[in-house]
Amino acid sequence: METLALILAGGRGSRLDILSEKRVKPSVPFAGKFRIIDFTLSNCSNSGIYNVDILTQYLPHSLNEHIGSGKPWDMDRRDSHVNLLQPHADWYNGTADSIRKNMNILYESDAKYILILSGDHIYKMDYRKLIDFHKEHNALVTIACKVVPLSDASRFGIMEADSNGMVTNFVEKPKEPKSDLASMGIYVFDRKKLIELLESHDDIEDLDFGKHIIPDMIDSKNVYAYKFFDYWKDVGTYDAYLEANLELIETVDKIQLDMYDPTWKIYTRSEDMPAVKIGSKAVIKQALLSNGSIIAGEVVRSVISPGVVVHPTAKVSNSVILNNTVIEEGAVVENCIIDKNCVIGKNSVIGTFDNVPNKERPELLSSGITVLGKDVRIKASSKIGKNVRIFSGIDLDKLNIDKVESGETLKKESHK
């Protein structure tokens, strides 16, 4: 076993707010039938890396249930493994601290290289090319860097490198960036060197690769940047999540992430459900429709997850609808993210009124997206505005609420 992959999948995903209320960010559904972590796991499988440890923390149940033995990614073989690990005592305090608290993995492994990955990004990458680059340069650590427009570089941790790829400087979110190399949070270490580094930083409680380990290593002259030019996105906000989903339904010449490439499949654990059913009066334009969904109304520029039902005369546009949600007759859903098992009552309108930023969390919702958590029930003929947050389990019928103004937030504790 030359390479052991460690996937950091313990982040709360607080900016995804309602979507990560009852699940960890890597297990948030994406692109209809997938989960976010499926992309990292599929990259491992397609790259021939079948030994994977996943470091979880918050709300790991849905992730454990989804991954199981790793069979969909061919990681249940005799010569492979996928393990989900949780903190034994204290919570993780940083990316490097999460590995430091699982040092037994490194001590017991016979791998030469440790590949450190994030479980919450959307991208396709052949990790073999990254590891080969690491070997060729005899690097102590190689950092995968997404080449970004210089105008966007101030949003990232930026690496400066010479013509050979040797990193000469690292600045976190520079005001005036001098490079277009944004760290992807993907690292290749020699296992023995990683052990040495973690042991030598035992005085730092919140040990982090980007804040501590990498900056301390740059002077060694053996840190290299591997340039990545293809699609890569952190879907850590509502805007990014909706945008990344809807990018998958663009015309062929505009699609940046090809989900239909037979040479690089994205694998997932999928329920056995019947084929999509399209009604005689259905209207569908630019949409992803998942197994088990029934479309009898209108779906425009939207992503429909397994088991979703859109009844006749209902209309869904510019939205992501998650599993087993029902959109009843005459309902209109526009610019929304709706979680699992919701019911949108007859003739309701979601995404109406003026665009007022969410009053409680304007930094999360200001562009007009409305978000509903799991098991929400919307009363028939209701009007729900823009930038509204309705948390899991809210039943507007029982609460006799048929109007929610733009920018409002509804939580269970608000109605006790």
XYZ file of C-alpha atoms in Angstrom, residues 2-3 47 113 126-139 142 188 226:
21
model
C 1.871 3.062 -1.244
C -0.763 5.700 -0.423
C -7.229 6.980 -8.953
C 2.584 8.693 1.210
C -6.693 12.092 -10.751
C -4.668 11.921 -7.541
C -2.062 9.736 -9.259
C -0.823 12.758 -11.200
C -0.523 14.739 -7.973
C 1.430 11.946 -6.272
C 3.687 11.480 -9.307
C 4.452 15.216 -9.216
C 5.305 14.869 -5.518
C 7.708 12.015 -6.261
C 9.366 13.734 -9.224
C 10.196 16.791 -7.146
C 11.272 14.802 -4.090
C 8.967 17.072 -2.086
C 2.927 18.970 -2.241
C 0.593 14.910 -0.148
C 0.716 21.288 -8.049
